[in-house]
mmCIF file with all atom_site columns, C-alpha atoms in Angstrom:
data_model
loop_
_atom_site.group_PDB
_atom_site.id
_atom_site.type_symbol
_atom_site.label_atom_id
_atom_site.label_alt_id
_atom_site.label_comp_id
_atom_site.label_asym_id
_atom_site.label_entity_id
_atom_site.label_seq_id
_atom_site.pdbx_PDB_ins_code
_atom_site.Cartn_x
_atom_site.Cartn_y
_atom_site.Cartn_z
_atom_site.occupancy
_atom_site.B_iso_or_equiv
_atom_site.pdbx_formal_charge
_atom_site.auth_seq_id
_atom_site.auth_comp_id
_atom_site.auth_asym_id
_atom_site.auth_atom_id
_atom_site.pdbx_PDB_model_num
ATOM 1   C CA . MET S 1 1   ? 1.355   23.104  43.278  1.00 0.00 ? 1   MET S CA 1
ATOM 2   C CA . THR S 1 2   ? 4.593   24.323  41.714  1.00 0.00 ? 2   THR S CA 1
ATOM 3   C CA . GLU S 1 3   ? 4.632   27.061  39.150  1.00 0.00 ? 3   GLU S CA 1
ATOM 4   C CA . LEU S 1 4   ? 5.354   25.824  35.639  1.00 0.00 ? 4   LEU S CA 1
ATOM 5   C CA . GLY S 1 5   ? 7.374   28.213  33.516  1.00 0.00 ? 5   GLY S CA 1
ATOM 6   C CA . ALA S 1 6   ? 7.804   28.198  29.761  1.00 0.00 ? 6   ALA S CA 1
ATOM 7   C CA . ARG S 1 7   ? 11.299  26.728  29.964  1.00 0.00 ? 7   ARG S CA 1
ATOM 8   C CA . ASP S 1 8   ? 10.193  23.817  32.191  1.00 0.00 ? 8   ASP S CA 1
ATOM 9   C CA . PHE S 1 9   ? 7.130   23.274  30.029  1.00 0.00 ? 9   PHE S CA 1
ATOM 10  C CA . GLU S 1 10  ? 9.231   23.044  26.839  1.00 0.00 ? 10  GLU S CA 1
ATOM 11  C CA . ALA S 1 11  ? 11.716  20.635  28.434  1.00 0.00 ? 11  ALA S CA 1
ATOM 12  C CA . ARG S 1 12  ? 9.021   18.310  29.794  1.00 0.00 ? 12  ARG S CA 1
ATOM 13  C CA . PHE S 1 13  ? 7.050   18.472  26.548  1.00 0.00 ? 13  PHE S CA 1
ATOM 14  C CA . ARG S 1 14  ? 10.196  17.508  24.594  1.00 0.00 ? 14  ARG S CA 1
ATOM 15  C CA . GLU S 1 15  ? 10.730  14.547  26.966  1.00 0.00 ? 15  GLU S CA 1
ATOM 16  C CA . LEU S 1 16  ? 7.164   13.349  26.461  1.00 0.00 ? 16  LEU S CA 1
ATOM 17  C CA . THR S 1 17  ? 7.464   13.654  22.687  1.00 0.00 ? 17  THR S CA 1
ATOM 18  C CA . LEU S 1 18  ? 10.715  11.689  22.585  1.00 0.00 ? 18  LEU S CA 1
ATOM 19  C CA . SER S 1 19  ? 9.277   9.022   24.878  1.00 0.00 ? 19  SER S CA 1
ATOM 20  C CA . PHE S 1 20  ? 6.255   8.639   22.607  1.00 0.00 ? 20  PHE S CA 1
ATOM 21  C CA . GLU S 1 21  ? 8.422   8.376   19.488  1.00 0.00 ? 21  GLU S CA 1
ATOM 22  C CA . ARG S 1 22  ? 10.513  5.617   21.093  1.00 0.00 ? 22  ARG S CA 1
ATOM 23  C CA . GLN S 1 23  ? 7.427   3.572   22.043  1.00 0.00 ? 23  GLN S CA 1
ATOM 24  C CA . ARG S 1 24  ? 7.236   0.753   19.467  1.00 0.00 ? 24  ARG S CA 1
ATOM 25  C CA . ASP S 1 25  ? 5.471   -2.053  21.338  1.00 0.00 ? 25  ASP S CA 1
ATOM 26  C CA . ASN S 1 26  ? 2.073   -3.223  20.159  1.00 0.00 ? 26  ASN S CA 1
ATOM 27  C CA . VAL S 1 27  ? -0.576  -3.343  22.883  1.00 0.00 ? 27  VAL S CA 1
ATOM 28  C CA . GLY S 1 28  ? -3.604  -5.624  22.761  1.00 0.00 ? 28  GLY S CA 1
ATOM 29  C CA . CYS S 1 29  ? -3.103  -6.593  19.110  1.00 0.00 ? 29  CYS S CA 1
ATOM 30  C CA . VAL S 1 30  ? -4.012  -9.977  17.632  1.00 0.00 ? 30  VAL S CA 1
ATOM 31  C CA . GLN S 1 31  ? -2.185  -11.540 14.693  1.00 0.00 ? 31  GLN S CA 1
ATOM 32  C CA . CYS S 1 32  ? -0.532  -8.287  13.564  1.00 0.00 ? 32  CYS S CA 1
ATOM 33  C CA . VAL S 1 33  ? 2.665   -8.813  11.567  1.00 0.00 ? 33  VAL S CA 1
ATOM 34  C CA . SER S 1 34  ? 5.569   -6.341  11.351  1.00 0.00 ? 34  SER S CA 1
ATOM 35  C CA . CYS S 1 35  ? 3.554   -3.586  13.042  1.00 0.00 ? 35  CYS S CA 1
ATOM 36  C CA . SER S 1 36  ? 4.867   -1.085  15.571  1.00 0.00 ? 36  SER S CA 1
ATOM 37  C CA . GLY S 1 37  ? 3.251   1.156   18.146  1.00 0.00 ? 37  GLY S CA 1
ATOM 38  C CA . CYS S 1 38  ? -0.241  -0.231  17.456  1.00 0.00 ? 38  CYS S CA 1
ATOM 39  C CA . MET S 1 39  ? -3.095  -0.659  19.940  1.00 0.00 ? 39  MET S CA 1
ATOM 40  C CA . SER S 1 40  ? -6.064  -3.050  19.868  1.00 0.00 ? 40  SER S CA 1
ATOM 41  C CA . CYS S 1 41  ? -5.639  -4.025  16.215  1.00 0.00 ? 41  CYS S CA 1
ATOM 42  C CA . THR S 1 42  ? -6.285  -7.334  14.488  1.00 0.00 ? 42  THR S CA 1
ATOM 43  C CA . PHE S 1 43  ? -4.725  -8.912  11.399  1.00 0.00 ? 43  PHE S CA 1
ATOM 44  C CA . CYS S 1 44  ? -2.835  -5.773  10.272  1.00 0.00 ? 44  CYS S CA 1
ATOM 45  C CA . ARG S 1 45  ? 0.507   -5.927  8.467   1.00 0.00 ? 45  ARG S CA 1
ATOM 46  C CA . GLU S 1 46  ? 3.397   -3.470  8.410   1.00 0.00 ? 46  GLU S CA 1
ATOM 47  C CA . GLY S 1 47  ? 1.352   -0.811  10.223  1.00 0.00 ? 47  GLY S CA 1
ATOM 48  C CA . GLU S 1 48  ? 2.596   2.054   12.353  1.00 0.00 ? 48  GLU S CA 1
ATOM 49  C CA . ARG S 1 49  ? 0.689   3.648   15.234  1.00 0.00 ? 49  ARG S CA 1
ATOM 50  C CA . LEU S 1 50  ? -2.689  2.147   14.342  1.00 0.00 ? 50  LEU S CA 1
ATOM 51  C CA . VAL S 1 51  ? -5.525  2.174   16.875  1.00 0.00 ? 51  VAL S CA 1
ATOM 52  C CA . ARG S 1 52  ? -8.448  -0.284  16.695  1.00 0.00 ? 52  ARG S CA 1
ATOM 53  C CA . CYS S 1 53  ? -7.749  -1.070  13.027  1.00 0.00 ? 53  CYS S CA 1
ATOM 54  C CA . HIS S 1 54  ? -8.432  -4.385  11.331  1.00 0.00 ? 54  HIS S CA 1
ATOM 55  C CA . TYR S 1 55  ? -6.928  -5.987  8.221   1.00 0.00 ? 55  TYR S CA 1
ATOM 56  C CA . CYS S 1 56  ? -4.981  -2.830  7.265   1.00 0.00 ? 56  CYS S CA 1
ATOM 57  C CA . VAL S 1 57  ? -1.735  -3.104  5.288   1.00 0.00 ? 57  VAL S CA 1
ATOM 58  C CA . ARG S 1 58  ? 1.126   -0.570  5.342   1.00 0.00 ? 58  ARG S CA 1
ATOM 59  C CA . CYS S 1 59  ? -1.027  2.099   7.014   1.00 0.00 ? 59  CYS S CA 1
ATOM 60  C CA . ARG S 1 60  ? 0.239   4.775   9.389   1.00 0.00 ? 60  ARG S CA 1
ATOM 61  C CA . GLU S 1 61  ? -1.455  6.673   12.183  1.00 0.00 ? 61  GLU S CA 1
ATOM 62  C CA . CYS S 1 62  ? -4.976  5.442   11.390  1.00 0.00 ? 62  CYS S CA 1
ATOM 63  C CA . THR S 1 63  ? -7.823  4.914   13.868  1.00 0.00 ? 63  THR S CA 1
ATOM 64  C CA . ASP S 1 64  ? -10.970 2.763   13.712  1.00 0.00 ? 64  ASP S CA 1
ATOM 65  C CA . SER S 1 65  ? -10.331 1.781   10.093  1.00 0.00 ? 65  SER S CA 1
ATOM 66  C CA . SER S 1 66  ? -10.439 -1.563  8.304   1.00 0.00 ? 66  SER S CA 1
ATOM 67  C CA . HIS S 1 67  ? -9.279  -3.185  5.086   1.00 0.00 ? 67  HIS S CA 1
ATOM 68  C CA . CYS S 1 68  ? -7.228  -0.118  4.086   1.00 0.00 ? 68  CYS S CA 1
ATOM 69  C CA . LYS S 1 69  ? -3.950  -0.235  2.210   1.00 0.00 ? 69  LYS S CA 1
ATOM 70  C CA . ASP S 1 70  ? -1.103  2.312   2.158   1.00 0.00 ? 70  ASP S CA 1
ATOM 71  C CA . GLY S 1 71  ? -3.192  4.880   4.050   1.00 0.00 ? 71  GLY S CA 1
ATOM 72  C CA . GLN S 1 72  ? -2.128  7.609   6.412   1.00 0.00 ? 72  GLN S CA 1
ATOM 73  C CA . GLY S 1 73  ? -4.130  9.490   9.023   1.00 0.00 ? 73  GLY S CA 1
ATOM 74  C CA . LEU S 1 74  ? -7.425  7.740   8.262   1.00 0.00 ? 74  LEU S CA 1
ATOM 75  C CA . LEU S 1 75  ? -10.231 7.911   10.818  1.00 0.00 ? 75  LEU S CA 1
ATOM 76  C CA . GLY S 1 76  ? -13.176 5.534   10.570  1.00 0.00 ? 76  GLY S CA 1
ATOM 77  C CA . CYS S 1 77  ? -12.415 4.586   6.957   1.00 0.00 ? 77  CYS S CA 1
ATOM 78  C CA . HIS S 1 78  ? -12.947 1.249   5.226   1.00 0.00 ? 78  HIS S CA 1
ATOM 79  C CA . HIS S 1 79  ? -11.535 -0.272  2.036   1.00 0.00 ? 79  HIS S CA 1
ATOM 80  C CA . CYS S 1 80  ? -9.430  2.803   1.193   1.00 0.00 ? 80  CYS S CA 1
ATOM 81  C CA . THR S 1 81  ? -6.229  2.658   -0.862  1.00 0.00 ? 81  THR S CA 1
ATOM 82  C CA . GLU S 1 82  ? -3.363  5.172   -0.954  1.00 0.00 ? 82  GLU S CA 1
ATOM 83  C CA . SER S 1 83  ? -5.487  7.806   0.782   1.00 0.00 ? 83  SER S CA 1
ATOM 84  C CA . GLU S 1 84  ? -4.630  10.224  3.566   1.00 0.00 ? 84  GLU S CA 1
ATOM 85  C CA . SER S 1 85  ? -6.289  12.462  6.128   1.00 0.00 ? 85  SER S CA 1
ATOM 86  C CA . CYS S 1 86  ? -9.782  11.133  5.350   1.00 0.00 ? 86  CYS S CA 1
ATOM 87  C CA . SER S 1 87  ? -12.600 10.390  7.792   1.00 0.00 ? 87  SER S CA 1
ATOM 88  C CA . ALA S 1 88  ? -15.811 8.344   7.854   1.00 0.00 ? 88  ALA S CA 1
ATOM 89  C CA . SER S 1 89  ? -15.329 7.294   4.228   1.00 0.00 ? 89  SER S CA 1
ATOM 90  C CA . SER S 1 90  ? -15.224 4.061   2.229   1.00 0.00 ? 90  SER S CA 1
ATOM 91  C CA . TYR S 1 91  ? -13.832 2.800   -1.074  1.00 0.00 ? 91  TYR S CA 1
ATOM 92  C CA . LEU S 1 92  ? -11.489 5.714   -1.699  1.00 0.00 ? 92  LEU S CA 1
ATOM 93  C CA . VAL S 1 93  ? -8.485  5.475   -3.990  1.00 0.00 ? 93  VAL S CA 1
ATOM 94  C CA . ARG S 1 94  ? -5.694  8.078   -3.892  1.00 0.00 ? 94  ARG S CA 1
ATOM 95  C CA . CYS S 1 95  ? -7.816  10.641  -2.065  1.00 0.00 ? 95  CYS S CA 1
ATOM 96  C CA . VAL S 1 96  ? -6.829  13.389  0.383   1.00 0.00 ? 96  VAL S CA 1
ATOM 97  C CA . ALA S 1 97  ? -8.880  15.116  3.094   1.00 0.00 ? 97  ALA S CA 1
ATOM 98  C CA . LEU S 1 98  ? -12.287 13.581  2.314   1.00 0.00 ? 98  LEU S CA 1
ATOM 99  C CA . SER S 1 99  ? -15.092 13.283  4.838   1.00 0.00 ? 99  SER S CA 1
ATOM 100 C CA . ARG S 1 100 ? -18.214 11.097  4.651   1.00 0.00 ? 100 ARG S CA 1
ATOM 101 C CA . CYS S 1 101 ? -17.522 10.060  1.034   1.00 0.00 ? 101 CYS S CA 1
ATOM 102 C CA . THR S 1 102 ? -17.793 6.743   -0.791  1.00 0.00 ? 102 THR S CA 1
ATOM 103 C CA . TYR S 1 103 ? -16.397 5.577   -4.110  1.00 0.00 ? 103 TYR S CA 1
ATOM 104 C CA . CYS S 1 104 ? -14.067 8.456   -4.879  1.00 0.00 ? 104 CYS S CA 1
ATOM 105 C CA . PHE S 1 105 ? -10.902 8.245   -6.976  1.00 0.00 ? 105 PHE S CA 1
ATOM 106 C CA . GLY S 1 106 ? -8.202  10.922  -6.940  1.00 0.00 ? 106 GLY S CA 1
ATOM 107 C CA . CYS S 1 107 ? -10.347 13.426  -5.061  1.00 0.00 ? 107 CYS S CA 1
ATOM 108 C CA . VAL S 1 108 ? -9.243  16.156  -2.664  1.00 0.00 ? 108 VAL S CA 1
ATOM 109 C CA . GLY S 1 109 ? -11.199 18.032  0.003   1.00 0.00 ? 109 GLY S CA 1
ATOM 110 C CA . LEU S 1 110 ? -14.702 16.684  -0.670  1.00 0.00 ? 110 LEU S CA 1
ATOM 111 C CA . SER S 1 111 ? -17.405 16.080  1.919   1.00 0.00 ? 111 SER S CA 1
ATOM 112 C CA . GLY S 1 112 ? -20.498 13.896  1.601   1.00 0.00 ? 112 GLY S CA 1
ATOM 113 C CA . LYS S 1 113 ? -19.888 12.924  -2.041  1.00 0.00 ? 113 LYS S CA 1
ATOM 114 C CA . ASP S 1 114 ? -20.209 9.602   -3.870  1.00 0.00 ? 114 ASP S CA 1
ATOM 115 C CA . PHE S 1 115 ? -18.908 8.374   -7.246  1.00 0.00 ? 115 PHE S CA 1
ATOM 116 C CA . HIS S 1 116 ? -16.451 11.178  -7.965  1.00 0.00 ? 116 HIS S CA 1
ATOM 117 C CA . ILE S 1 117 ? -13.212 11.113  -9.978  1.00 0.00 ? 117 ILE S CA 1
ATOM 118 C CA . LEU S 1 118 ? -10.840 14.061  -9.607  1.00 0.00 ? 118 LEU S CA 1
ATOM 119 C CA . ASN S 1 119 ? -13.637 15.922  -7.762  1.00 0.00 ? 119 ASN S CA 1
ATOM 120 C CA . GLU S 1 120 ? -16.084 15.513  -10.682 1.00 0.00 ? 120 GLU S CA 1
ATOM 121 C CA . PRO S 1 121 ? -19.332 13.510  -10.294 1.00 0.00 ? 121 PRO S CA 1
ATOM 122 C CA . TYR S 1 122 ? -19.983 10.411  -12.424 1.00 0.00 ? 122 TYR S CA 1
ATOM 123 C CA . SER S 1 123 ? -22.823 7.965   -12.724 1.00 0.00 ? 123 SER S CA 1
ATOM 124 C CA . ARG S 1 124 ? -22.279 4.726   -10.837 1.00 0.00 ? 124 ARG S CA 1
ATOM 125 C CA . GLN S 1 125 ? -21.858 2.782   -14.078 1.00 0.00 ? 125 GLN S CA 1
ATOM 126 C CA . ASP S 1 126 ? -19.367 5.263   -15.588 1.00 0.00 ? 126 ASP S CA 1
ATOM 127 C CA . TYR S 1 127 ? -17.455 5.502   -12.302 1.00 0.00 ? 127 TYR S CA 1
ATOM 128 C CA . PHE S 1 128 ? -16.761 1.759   -12.193 1.00 0.00 ? 128 PHE S CA 1
ATOM 129 C CA . ALA S 1 129 ? -15.872 1.534   -15.901 1.00 0.00 ? 129 ALA S CA 1
ATOM 130 C CA . ILE S 1 130 ? -13.412 4.437   -15.688 1.00 0.00 ? 130 ILE S CA 1
ATOM 131 C CA . THR S 1 131 ? -11.828 3.463   -12.372 1.00 0.00 ? 131 THR S CA 1
ATOM 132 C CA . ARG S 1 132 ? -11.402 -0.161  -13.432 1.00 0.00 ? 132 ARG S CA 1
ATOM 133 C CA . ARG S 1 133 ? -9.354  0.998   -16.429 1.00 0.00 ? 133 ARG S CA 1
ATOM 134 C CA . LEU S 1 134 ? -7.453  3.670   -14.461 1.00 0.00 ? 134 LEU S CA 1
ATOM 135 C CA . SER S 1 135 ? -6.593  1.216   -11.696 1.00 0.00 ? 135 SER S CA 1
ATOM 136 C CA . ARG S 1 136 ? -5.019  -1.151  -14.217 1.00 0.00 ? 136 ARG S CA 1
ATOM 137 C CA . GLU S 1 137 ? -3.114  1.648   -15.955 1.00 0.00 ? 137 GLU S CA 1
ATOM 138 C CA . LEU S 1 138 ? -1.853  3.112   -12.657 1.00 0.00 ? 138 LEU S CA 1
ATOM 139 C CA . GLY S 1 139 ? -0.996  -0.297  -11.205 1.00 0.00 ? 139 GLY S CA 1
ATOM 140 C CA . ILE S 1 140 ? -3.442  0.050   -8.310  1.00 0.00 ? 140 ILE S CA 1
ATOM 141 C CA . VAL S 1 141 ? -5.009  -3.300  -7.526  1.00 0.00 ? 141 VAL S CA 1
#
């Protein structure tokens, strides 16, 4: 075994990084349109570096997610829109860094919460009335 010095490590690491960035082929995808660097996805559109995602549109670097739109860095999320860095969550709109949440709108950093708007809790009925109006006003459909 040869000794690996810091200089050699940095050079080889840089090569690996550049090689990964150049990789744009989709592998094992079915009916994905205008996607690049995706693996084992189905029916996604305009995605980048998705893994095992389904029916996602304009998402980037998401894994095991479905029916998301304009998301980034989602893990195990479903029906999320314009959200990023969230995991194991569903029905999020414009949320960041949520975990195990459902029906949140404009929330940041929550865990295990439901029916929140801007990190504040709402009743189910109020949540849907407010978010329906906000979605129209903000042009989020």
